Structures are given as structure tokens and as C-alpha cells.
mmCIF file of C-alpha atoms in Angstrom:
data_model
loop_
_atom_site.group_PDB
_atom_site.id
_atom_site.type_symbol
_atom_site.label_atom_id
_atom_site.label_comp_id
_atom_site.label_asym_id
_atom_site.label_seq_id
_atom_site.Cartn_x
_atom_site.Cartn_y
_atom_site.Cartn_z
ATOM 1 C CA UNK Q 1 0.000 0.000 0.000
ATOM 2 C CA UNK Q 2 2.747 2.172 1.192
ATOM 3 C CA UNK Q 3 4.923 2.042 -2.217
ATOM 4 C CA UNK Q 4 1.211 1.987 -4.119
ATOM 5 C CA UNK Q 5 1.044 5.418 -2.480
ATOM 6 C CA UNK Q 6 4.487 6.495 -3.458
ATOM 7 C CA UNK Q 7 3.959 5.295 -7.288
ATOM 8 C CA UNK Q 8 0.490 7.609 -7.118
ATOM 9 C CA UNK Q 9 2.441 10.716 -5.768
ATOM 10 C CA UNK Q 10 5.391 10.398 -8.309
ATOM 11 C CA UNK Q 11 2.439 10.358 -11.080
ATOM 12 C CA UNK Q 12 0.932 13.252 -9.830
ATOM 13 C CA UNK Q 13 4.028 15.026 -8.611
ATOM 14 C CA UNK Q 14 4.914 14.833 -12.357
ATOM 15 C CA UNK Q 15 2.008 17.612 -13.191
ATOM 16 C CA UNK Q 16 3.890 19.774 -10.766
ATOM 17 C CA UNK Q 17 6.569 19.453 -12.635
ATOM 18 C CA UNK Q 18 5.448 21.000 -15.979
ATOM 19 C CA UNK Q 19 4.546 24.126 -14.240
ATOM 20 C CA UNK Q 20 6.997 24.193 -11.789
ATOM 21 C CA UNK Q 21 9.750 24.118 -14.899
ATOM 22 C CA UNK Q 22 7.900 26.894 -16.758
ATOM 23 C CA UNK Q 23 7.676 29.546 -13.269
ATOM 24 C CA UNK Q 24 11.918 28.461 -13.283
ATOM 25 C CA UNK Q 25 12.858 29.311 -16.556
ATOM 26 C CA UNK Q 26 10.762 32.687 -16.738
ATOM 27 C CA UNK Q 27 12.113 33.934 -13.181
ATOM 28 C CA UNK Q 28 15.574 32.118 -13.762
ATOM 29 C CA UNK Q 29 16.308 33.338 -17.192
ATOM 30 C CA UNK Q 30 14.306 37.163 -17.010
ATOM 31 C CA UNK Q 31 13.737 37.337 -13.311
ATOM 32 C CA UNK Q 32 9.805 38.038 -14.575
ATOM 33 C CA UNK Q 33 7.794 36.458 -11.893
ATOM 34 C CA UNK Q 34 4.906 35.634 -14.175
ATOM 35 C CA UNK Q 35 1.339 34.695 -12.072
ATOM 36 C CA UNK Q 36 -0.459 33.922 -15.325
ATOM 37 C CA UNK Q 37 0.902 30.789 -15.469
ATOM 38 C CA UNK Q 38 -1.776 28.815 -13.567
ATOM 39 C CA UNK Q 39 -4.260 30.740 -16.059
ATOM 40 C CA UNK Q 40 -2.089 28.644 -19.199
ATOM 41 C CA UNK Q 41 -2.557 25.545 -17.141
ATOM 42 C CA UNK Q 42 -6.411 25.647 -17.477
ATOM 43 C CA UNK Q 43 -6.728 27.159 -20.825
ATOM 44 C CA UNK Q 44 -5.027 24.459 -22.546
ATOM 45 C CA UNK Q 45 -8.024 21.888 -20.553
ATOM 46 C CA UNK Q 46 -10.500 23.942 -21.084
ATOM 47 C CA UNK Q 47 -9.865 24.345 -24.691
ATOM 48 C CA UNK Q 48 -9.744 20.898 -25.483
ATOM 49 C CA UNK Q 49 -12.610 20.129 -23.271
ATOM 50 C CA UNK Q 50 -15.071 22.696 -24.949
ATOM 51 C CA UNK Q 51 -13.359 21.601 -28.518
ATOM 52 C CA UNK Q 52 -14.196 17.984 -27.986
ATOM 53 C CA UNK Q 53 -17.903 18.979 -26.662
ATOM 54 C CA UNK Q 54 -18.802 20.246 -29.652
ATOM 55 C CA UNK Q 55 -17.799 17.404 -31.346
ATOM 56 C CA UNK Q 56 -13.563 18.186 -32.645
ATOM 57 C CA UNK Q 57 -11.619 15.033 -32.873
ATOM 58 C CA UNK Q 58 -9.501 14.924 -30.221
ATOM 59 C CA UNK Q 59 -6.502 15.000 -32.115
ATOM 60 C CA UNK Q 60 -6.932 18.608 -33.060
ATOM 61 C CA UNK Q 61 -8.849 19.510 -29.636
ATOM 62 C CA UNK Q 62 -5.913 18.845 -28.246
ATOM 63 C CA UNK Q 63 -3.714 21.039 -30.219
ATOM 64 C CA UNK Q 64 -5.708 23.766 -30.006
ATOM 65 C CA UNK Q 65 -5.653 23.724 -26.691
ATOM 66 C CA UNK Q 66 -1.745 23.642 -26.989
ATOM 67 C CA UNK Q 67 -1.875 26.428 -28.911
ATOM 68 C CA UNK Q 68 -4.181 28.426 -26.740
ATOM 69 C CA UNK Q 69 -1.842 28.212 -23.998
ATOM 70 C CA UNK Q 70 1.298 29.086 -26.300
ATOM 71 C CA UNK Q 71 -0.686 32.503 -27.419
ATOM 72 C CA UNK Q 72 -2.153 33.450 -24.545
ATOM 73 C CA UNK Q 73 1.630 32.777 -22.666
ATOM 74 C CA UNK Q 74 2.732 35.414 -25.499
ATOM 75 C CA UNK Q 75 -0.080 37.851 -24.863
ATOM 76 C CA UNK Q 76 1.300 38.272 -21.807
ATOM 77 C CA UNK Q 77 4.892 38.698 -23.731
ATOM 78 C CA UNK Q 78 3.852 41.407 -25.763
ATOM 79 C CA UNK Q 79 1.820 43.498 -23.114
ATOM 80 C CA UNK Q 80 3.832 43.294 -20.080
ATOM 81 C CA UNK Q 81 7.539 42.366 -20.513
ATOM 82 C CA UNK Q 82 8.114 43.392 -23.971
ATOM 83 C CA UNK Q 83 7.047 46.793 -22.597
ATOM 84 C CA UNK Q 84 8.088 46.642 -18.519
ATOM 85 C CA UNK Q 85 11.184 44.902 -18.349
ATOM 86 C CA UNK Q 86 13.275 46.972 -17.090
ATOM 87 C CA UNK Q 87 10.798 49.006 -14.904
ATOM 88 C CA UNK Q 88 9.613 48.044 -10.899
ATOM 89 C CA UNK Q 89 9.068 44.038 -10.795
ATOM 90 C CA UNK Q 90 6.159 44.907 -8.965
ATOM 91 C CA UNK Q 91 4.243 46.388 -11.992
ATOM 92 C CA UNK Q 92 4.864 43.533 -13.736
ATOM 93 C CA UNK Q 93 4.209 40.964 -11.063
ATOM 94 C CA UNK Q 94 0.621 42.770 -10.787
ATOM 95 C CA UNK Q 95 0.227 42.931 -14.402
ATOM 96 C CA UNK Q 96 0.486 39.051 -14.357
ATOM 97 C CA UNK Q 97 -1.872 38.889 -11.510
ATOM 98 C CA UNK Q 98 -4.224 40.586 -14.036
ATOM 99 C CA UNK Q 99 -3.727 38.215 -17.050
ATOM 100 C CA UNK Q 100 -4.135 35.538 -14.530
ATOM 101 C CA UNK Q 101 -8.000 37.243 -13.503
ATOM 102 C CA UNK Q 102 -9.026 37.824 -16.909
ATOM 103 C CA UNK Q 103 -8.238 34.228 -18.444
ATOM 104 C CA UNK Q 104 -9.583 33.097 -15.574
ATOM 105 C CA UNK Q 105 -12.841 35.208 -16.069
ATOM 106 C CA UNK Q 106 -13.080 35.110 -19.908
ATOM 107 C CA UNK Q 107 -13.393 31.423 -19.304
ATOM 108 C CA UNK Q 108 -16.016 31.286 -16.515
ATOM 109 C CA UNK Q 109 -18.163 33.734 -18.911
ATOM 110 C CA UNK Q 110 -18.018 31.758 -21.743
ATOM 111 C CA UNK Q 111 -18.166 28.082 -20.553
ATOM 112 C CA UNK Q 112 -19.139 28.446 -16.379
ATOM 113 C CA UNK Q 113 -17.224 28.045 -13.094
ATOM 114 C CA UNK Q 114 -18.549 24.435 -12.885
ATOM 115 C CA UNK Q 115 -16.591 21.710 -13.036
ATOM 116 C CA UNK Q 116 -16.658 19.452 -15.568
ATOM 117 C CA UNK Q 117 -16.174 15.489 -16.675
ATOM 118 C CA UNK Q 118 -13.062 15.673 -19.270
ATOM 119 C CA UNK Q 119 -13.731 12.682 -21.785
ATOM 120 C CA UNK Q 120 -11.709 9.717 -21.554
ATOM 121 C CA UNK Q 121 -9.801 9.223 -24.437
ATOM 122 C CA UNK Q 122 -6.851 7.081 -23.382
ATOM 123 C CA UNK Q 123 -7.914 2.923 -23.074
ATOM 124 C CA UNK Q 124 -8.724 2.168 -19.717
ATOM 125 C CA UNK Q 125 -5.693 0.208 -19.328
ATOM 126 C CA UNK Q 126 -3.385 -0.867 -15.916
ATOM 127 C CA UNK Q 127 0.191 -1.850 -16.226
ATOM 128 C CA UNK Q 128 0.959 -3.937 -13.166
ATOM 129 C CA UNK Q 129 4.205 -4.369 -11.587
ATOM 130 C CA UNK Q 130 3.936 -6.582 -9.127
ATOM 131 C CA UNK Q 131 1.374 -5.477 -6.256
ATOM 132 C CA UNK Q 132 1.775 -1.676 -8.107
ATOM 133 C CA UNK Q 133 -1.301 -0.428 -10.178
ATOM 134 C CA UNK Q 134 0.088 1.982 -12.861
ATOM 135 C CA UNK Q 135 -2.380 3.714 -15.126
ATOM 136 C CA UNK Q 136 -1.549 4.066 -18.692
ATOM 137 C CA UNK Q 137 -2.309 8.079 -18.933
ATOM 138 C CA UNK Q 138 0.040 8.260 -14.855
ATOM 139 C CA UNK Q 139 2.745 6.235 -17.207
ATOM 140 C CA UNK Q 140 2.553 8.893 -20.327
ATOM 141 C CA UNK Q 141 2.772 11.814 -18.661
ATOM 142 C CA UNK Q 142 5.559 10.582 -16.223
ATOM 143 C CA UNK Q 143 7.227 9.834 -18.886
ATOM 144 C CA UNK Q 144 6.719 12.676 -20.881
ATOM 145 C CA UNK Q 145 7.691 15.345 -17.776
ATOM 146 C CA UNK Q 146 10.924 12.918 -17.449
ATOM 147 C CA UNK Q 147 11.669 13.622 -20.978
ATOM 148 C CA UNK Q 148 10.831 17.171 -21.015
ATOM 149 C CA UNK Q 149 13.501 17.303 -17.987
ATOM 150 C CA UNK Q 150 16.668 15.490 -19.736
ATOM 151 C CA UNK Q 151 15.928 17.391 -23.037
ATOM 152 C CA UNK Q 152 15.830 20.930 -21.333
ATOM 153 C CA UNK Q 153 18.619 20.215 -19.665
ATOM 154 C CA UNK Q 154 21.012 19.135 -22.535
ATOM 155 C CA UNK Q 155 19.132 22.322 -24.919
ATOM 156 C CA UNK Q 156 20.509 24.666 -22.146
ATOM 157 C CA UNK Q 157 23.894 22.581 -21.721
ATOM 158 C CA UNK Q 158 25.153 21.959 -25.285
ATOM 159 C CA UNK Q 159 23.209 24.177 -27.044
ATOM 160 C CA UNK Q 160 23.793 26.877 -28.684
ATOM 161 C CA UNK Q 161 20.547 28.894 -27.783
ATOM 162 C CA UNK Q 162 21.072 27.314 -24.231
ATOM 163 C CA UNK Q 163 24.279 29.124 -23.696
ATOM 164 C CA UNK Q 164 22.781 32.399 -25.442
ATOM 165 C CA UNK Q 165 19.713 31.794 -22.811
ATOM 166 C CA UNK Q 166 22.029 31.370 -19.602
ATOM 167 C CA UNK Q 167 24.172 34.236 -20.909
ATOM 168 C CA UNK Q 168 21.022 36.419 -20.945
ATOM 169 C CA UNK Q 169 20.290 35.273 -16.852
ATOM 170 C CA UNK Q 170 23.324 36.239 -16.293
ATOM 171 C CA UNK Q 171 22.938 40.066 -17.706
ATOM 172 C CA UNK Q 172 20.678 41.293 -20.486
ATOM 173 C CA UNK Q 173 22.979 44.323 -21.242
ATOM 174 C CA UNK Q 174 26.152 41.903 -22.076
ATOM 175 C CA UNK Q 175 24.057 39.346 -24.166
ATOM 176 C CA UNK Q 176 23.017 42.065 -26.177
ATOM 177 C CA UNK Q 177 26.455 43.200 -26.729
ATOM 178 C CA UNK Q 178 27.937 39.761 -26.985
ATOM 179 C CA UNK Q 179 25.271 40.023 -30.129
ATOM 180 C CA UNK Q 180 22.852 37.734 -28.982
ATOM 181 C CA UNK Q 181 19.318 38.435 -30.207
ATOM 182 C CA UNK Q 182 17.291 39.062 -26.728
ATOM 183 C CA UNK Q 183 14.061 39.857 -27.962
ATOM 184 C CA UNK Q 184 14.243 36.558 -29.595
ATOM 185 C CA UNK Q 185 15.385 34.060 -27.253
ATOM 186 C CA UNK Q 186 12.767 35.836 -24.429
ATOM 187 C CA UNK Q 187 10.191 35.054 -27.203
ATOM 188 C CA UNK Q 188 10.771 31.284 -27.303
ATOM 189 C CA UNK Q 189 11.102 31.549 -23.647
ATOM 190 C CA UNK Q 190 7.678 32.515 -23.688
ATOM 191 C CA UNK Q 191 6.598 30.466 -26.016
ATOM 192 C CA UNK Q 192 8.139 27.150 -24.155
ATOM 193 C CA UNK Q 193 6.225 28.317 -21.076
ATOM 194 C CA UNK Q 194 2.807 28.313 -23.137
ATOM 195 C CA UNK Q 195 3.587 24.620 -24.468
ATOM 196 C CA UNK Q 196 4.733 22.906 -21.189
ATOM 197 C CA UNK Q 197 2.134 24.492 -19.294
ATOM 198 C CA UNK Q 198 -0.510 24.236 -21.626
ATOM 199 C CA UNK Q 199 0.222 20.414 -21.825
ATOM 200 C CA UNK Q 200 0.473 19.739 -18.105
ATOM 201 C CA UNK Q 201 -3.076 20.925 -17.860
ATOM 202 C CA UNK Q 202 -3.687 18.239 -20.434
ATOM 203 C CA UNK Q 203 -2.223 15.255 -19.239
ATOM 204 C CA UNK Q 204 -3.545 16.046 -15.569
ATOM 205 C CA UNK Q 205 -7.108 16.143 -17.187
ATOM 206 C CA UNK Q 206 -6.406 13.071 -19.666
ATOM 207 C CA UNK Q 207 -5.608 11.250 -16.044
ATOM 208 C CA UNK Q 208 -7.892 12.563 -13.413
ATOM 209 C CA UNK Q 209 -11.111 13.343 -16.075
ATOM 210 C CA UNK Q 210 -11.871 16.919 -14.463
ATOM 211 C CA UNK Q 211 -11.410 20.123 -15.940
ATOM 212 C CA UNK Q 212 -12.746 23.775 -14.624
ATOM 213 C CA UNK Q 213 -12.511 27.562 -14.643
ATOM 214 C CA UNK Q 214 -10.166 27.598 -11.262
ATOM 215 C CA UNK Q 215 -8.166 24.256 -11.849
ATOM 216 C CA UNK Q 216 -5.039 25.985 -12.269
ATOM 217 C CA UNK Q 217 -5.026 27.856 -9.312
ATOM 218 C CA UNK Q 218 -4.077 25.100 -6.971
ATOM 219 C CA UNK Q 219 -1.344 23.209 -9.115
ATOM 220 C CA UNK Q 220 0.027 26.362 -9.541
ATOM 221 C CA UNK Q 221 0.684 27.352 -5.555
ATOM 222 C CA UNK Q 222 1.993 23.582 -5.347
ATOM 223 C CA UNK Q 223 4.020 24.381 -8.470
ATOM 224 C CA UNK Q 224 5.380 27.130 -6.875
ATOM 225 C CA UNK Q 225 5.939 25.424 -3.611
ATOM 226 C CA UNK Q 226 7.733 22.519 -5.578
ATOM 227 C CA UNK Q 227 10.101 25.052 -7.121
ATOM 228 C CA UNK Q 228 11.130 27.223 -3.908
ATOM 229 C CA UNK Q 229 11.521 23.639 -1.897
ATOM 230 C CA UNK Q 230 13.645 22.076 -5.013
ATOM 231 C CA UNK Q 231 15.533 25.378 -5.226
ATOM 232 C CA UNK Q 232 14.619 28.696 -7.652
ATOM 233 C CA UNK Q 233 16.154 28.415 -10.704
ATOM 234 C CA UNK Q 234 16.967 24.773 -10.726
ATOM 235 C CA UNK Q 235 15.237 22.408 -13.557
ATOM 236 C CA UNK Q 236 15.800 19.490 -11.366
ATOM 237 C CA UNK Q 237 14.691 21.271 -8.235
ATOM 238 C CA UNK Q 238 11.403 21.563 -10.412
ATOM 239 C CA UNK Q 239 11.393 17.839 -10.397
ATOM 240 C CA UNK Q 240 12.770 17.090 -7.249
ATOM 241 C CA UNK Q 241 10.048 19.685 -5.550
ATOM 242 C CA UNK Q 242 7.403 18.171 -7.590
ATOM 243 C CA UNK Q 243 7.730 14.484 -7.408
ATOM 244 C CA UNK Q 244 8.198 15.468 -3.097
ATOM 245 C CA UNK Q 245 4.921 17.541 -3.204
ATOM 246 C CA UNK Q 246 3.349 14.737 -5.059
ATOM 247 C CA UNK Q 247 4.559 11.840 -2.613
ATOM 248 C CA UNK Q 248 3.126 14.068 0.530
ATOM 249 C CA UNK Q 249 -0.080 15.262 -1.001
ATOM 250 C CA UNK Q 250 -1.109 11.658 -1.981
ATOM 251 C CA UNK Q 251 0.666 10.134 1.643
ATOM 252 C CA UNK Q 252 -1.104 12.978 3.215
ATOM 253 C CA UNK Q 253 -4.705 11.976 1.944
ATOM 254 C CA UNK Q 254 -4.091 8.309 2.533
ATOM 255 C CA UNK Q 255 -3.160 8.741 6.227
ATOM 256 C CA UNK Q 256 -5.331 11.958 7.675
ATOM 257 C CA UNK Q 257 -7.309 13.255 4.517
ATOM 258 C CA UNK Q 258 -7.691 15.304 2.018
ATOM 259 C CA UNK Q 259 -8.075 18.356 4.258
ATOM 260 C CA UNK Q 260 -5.025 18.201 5.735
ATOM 261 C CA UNK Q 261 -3.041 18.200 2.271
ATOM 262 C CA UNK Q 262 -2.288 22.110 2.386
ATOM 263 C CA UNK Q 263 -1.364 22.346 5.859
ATOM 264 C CA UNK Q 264 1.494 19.815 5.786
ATOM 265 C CA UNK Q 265 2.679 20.902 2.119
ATOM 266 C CA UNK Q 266 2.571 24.660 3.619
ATOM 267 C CA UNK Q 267 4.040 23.825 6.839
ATOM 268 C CA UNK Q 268 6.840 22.036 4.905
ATOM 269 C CA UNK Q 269 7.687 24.726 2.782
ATOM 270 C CA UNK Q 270 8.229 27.332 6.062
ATOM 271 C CA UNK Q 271 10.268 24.970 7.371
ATOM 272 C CA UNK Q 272 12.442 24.232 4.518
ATOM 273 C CA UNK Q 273 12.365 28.568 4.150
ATOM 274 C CA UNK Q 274 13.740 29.003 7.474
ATOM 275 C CA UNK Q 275 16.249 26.093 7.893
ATOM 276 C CA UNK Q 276 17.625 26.001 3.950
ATOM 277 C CA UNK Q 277 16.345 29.140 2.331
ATOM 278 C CA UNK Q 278 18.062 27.999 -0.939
ATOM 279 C CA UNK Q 279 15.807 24.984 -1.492
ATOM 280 C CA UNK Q 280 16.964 21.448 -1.674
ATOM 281 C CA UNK Q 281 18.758 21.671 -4.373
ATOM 282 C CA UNK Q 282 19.831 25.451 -4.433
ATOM 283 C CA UNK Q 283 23.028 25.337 -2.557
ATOM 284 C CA UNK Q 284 24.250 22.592 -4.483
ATOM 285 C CA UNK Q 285 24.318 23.898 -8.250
ATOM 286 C CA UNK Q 286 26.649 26.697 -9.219
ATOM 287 C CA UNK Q 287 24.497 29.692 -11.349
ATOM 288 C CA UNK Q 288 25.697 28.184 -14.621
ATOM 289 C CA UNK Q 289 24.766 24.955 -14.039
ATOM 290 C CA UNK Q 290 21.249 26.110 -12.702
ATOM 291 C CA UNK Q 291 19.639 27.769 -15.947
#
């Protein structure tokens, strides 16, 4: 039961880990603390859900709502950053706060606050190991945040738009007169964001079947909590924060409820603030290695 538990946080701990990747690349590589990421999380659902309701294959439902996430990620782009980097972090921090409201809001007025049954389109099927249940959809996306992981990490290693990307965390001003292209490289940035986000709000509703308005509110304050305990600015403190949060939220349930879930995560992530400040995995990377 006990490793059945840890096998159902790792699955879910892997949704955490799409969003907590996209809040550390846009604060480690710009420093933009960007709260419309949740907002991406759900449009990408929501998109496909209200696609496929009106009767889209699922194929293309589910590309639009890819897509959704990658535009409304550079809507964000083009209004703040592109025009307040540079300015009081606070403006833009609000600004996000905004985005994060109105996507939020556009949605509800259009298709409700009510949560709804996502379709099932992946086979109901169980790979067993043993004793351990593993659904196919827990499998896919566990696999596919894994792969998203080792691939960012060698793009930003051995790379050539990697090194032009941790050049720019390390100081706009001398990428720019290095010759790197800025502008560009924040645009992909931006545009990455949209797509991993956009998908983790996918393969969490391909697995759990639920889809709403305010679904992205809550993976993204465990997303966030995943990245500060893993360490800001770390890829693998993404992952390591999220697959954590995802073995305690699940343990949590299973041994006092589901109403205790926040209060341990929370309580957690004080502690870890006060007695390593850095995050798990913060003290242990040097800044090149982290972005």
C-alpha cells in the first residue's frame, strides 16, 4: 500500500513538474515572476474540453488547446515584458496577476465556473508491476515530464541557444552586446512556457477526467511550492520539488485526509524557508549549471 502510495504521488508530482519548470525558466532566465501561469494551465483543458464537446476530434482539440496556452503565454509577452522589463518588478508581477484574472474570467463567462467530466480518451488500461497499479495516462505523462527534464537540460547545456539563454540570466545588457538576439530568445522563452504548461493541464485532465474555470489555481501554488523547496532556478529542483509535493499530497490523503493536504505541504515549505532558504537543491548547483 505504502509504495502503491508512493507510485500515485510520483504520477501526480509529475504535473507539478510542468509548471513548476515553466515559473523556473521565466524567473531564472528574465527574473519576470509571471502569475499567469496557472491561467495557461487551465486554458489548454479547457480548450480541449469545450473543442471535444462540440464534437472536434480529439486530435486537433488537443492542439488547439496547446496552442491556446502558447498565445495566450505570449499575450502576456507582448503586453507586459516586452514593454516593462526593465521598470519596478512589482508592476509587472501585478500585471500578471491581471492576465491571470481575466483568463480566468473570460473562461467562466463563456463556458461556467462548474466543473466538468473531461472525456476519456486514453484505453482504460493498468500496467501492473507486481502489487503496483500503474495507469496508462500516470505512465505517459511521467514519462513525458521525465523527458521534457533530460531534453531541457542538454538544450541549455550543449546548445547553442542554451548558452545564449544562460548568458542572458546572467545580464541582459552583455548578451546584447555579446550580439545575442534578446528579444528573440525571451520570445521562445515565452513560447516554451505556453507549451509545457498548456500540456500539463492536459495530461492532468487526460488522467484525473476533471477540468474547470479555477483548476489551475491550486497546481500552480503547489508548483510554486515545488520550485522554492527544489531550489529557484533549478530544472531538477522543479522535479525534485514536484515528485516530493506529489509523494506528501497523496501520503497525506491516505493517512489523515484530504483536508489536511495544504497544511502539511505549507508547513513544509516554512520549514524548509527558514532552515535552507536555498531549497533542496539550491546550494548545491553553481548559477551556470542552474539555468
Amino acid at each position: 500500500m505504502h509504495v502503491q502510495q508512493i507510485v500515485n504521488g510520483l504520477m501526480l508530482g509529475s504535473v507539478y513538474v510542468f509548471v513548476g519548470i515553466a515559473f523556473t525558466m521565466i524567473i531564472g532566465i528574465i527574473n519576470f515572476v509571471n502569475f499567469s501561469i496557472p491561467a495557461l494551465f487551465m486554458l489548454g483543458a479547457m480548450t480541449a474540453w469545450a473543442l471535444l464537446n462540440v464534437g472536434v476530434v480529439a486530435p486537433l482539440a488537443l492542439v488547439a488547446g496547446l496552442l491556446v496556452g502558447i498565445v495566450a503565454s505570449m499575450a502576456v509577452e507582448q503586453v507586459l515584458y516586452k514593454r516593462l522589463s526593465g521598470r519596478d518588478p512589482v508592476i509587472s508581477l501585478i500585471g500578471s496577476l491581471a492576465f491571470l484574472i481575466l483568463y480566468e474570467h473570460l473562461v467562466i463567462h463563456i463556458l461556467g465556473s462548474d466543473q466538468q467530466a473531461f472525456p476519456a480518451l486514453l484505453p482504460d488500461f493498468n500496467i501492473r508491476f507486481g502489487d503496483i497499479v500503474v495507469g496508462l495516462g500516470q505512465l505517459c505523462g511521467f514519462a513525458i515530464s521525465i523527458l521534457l527534464v533530460f531534453g531541457l537540460s542538454y538544450l541549455l547545456k550543449h546548445t547553442p541557444v542554451g548558452r545564449n539563454l544562460r548568458a542572458i540570466s546572467e545580464s541582459t545588457e552583455t548578451a546584447t552586446i555579446l550580439g545575442i538576439n534578446v528579444r528573440r530568445h525571451v520570445q521562445m522563452m515565452f513560447v516554451a512556457v505556453g507549451l509545457f504548461t498548456a500540456l500539463g493541464g492536459l495530461l492532468f485532465s487526460l488522467n484525473y477526467l476533471q477540468v474547470s474555470a479555477l483548476m489551475g489555481q491550486e497546481i500552480g501554488l503547489k508548483a510554486i511550492a515545488a520550485m522554492i523547496i527544489g531550489g529557484v532556478g533549478s530544472i531538477w529542483g522543479a522535479v525534485v520539488g514536484g515528485m516530493l509535493i506529489g509523494i506528501l499530497e497523496v501520503t497525506t490523503i491516505g493517512l489523515f485526509g484530504a483536508d489536511t493536504v495544504d497544511i502539511v505541504i505549507y508547513a513544509l515549505l516554512l520549514l524548509l524557508l527558514v532552515v535552507r532558504p536555498s531549497g533542496i537543491l539550491g546550494g548545491a548547483l553553481q548559477s551556470t549549471q542552474r539555468i
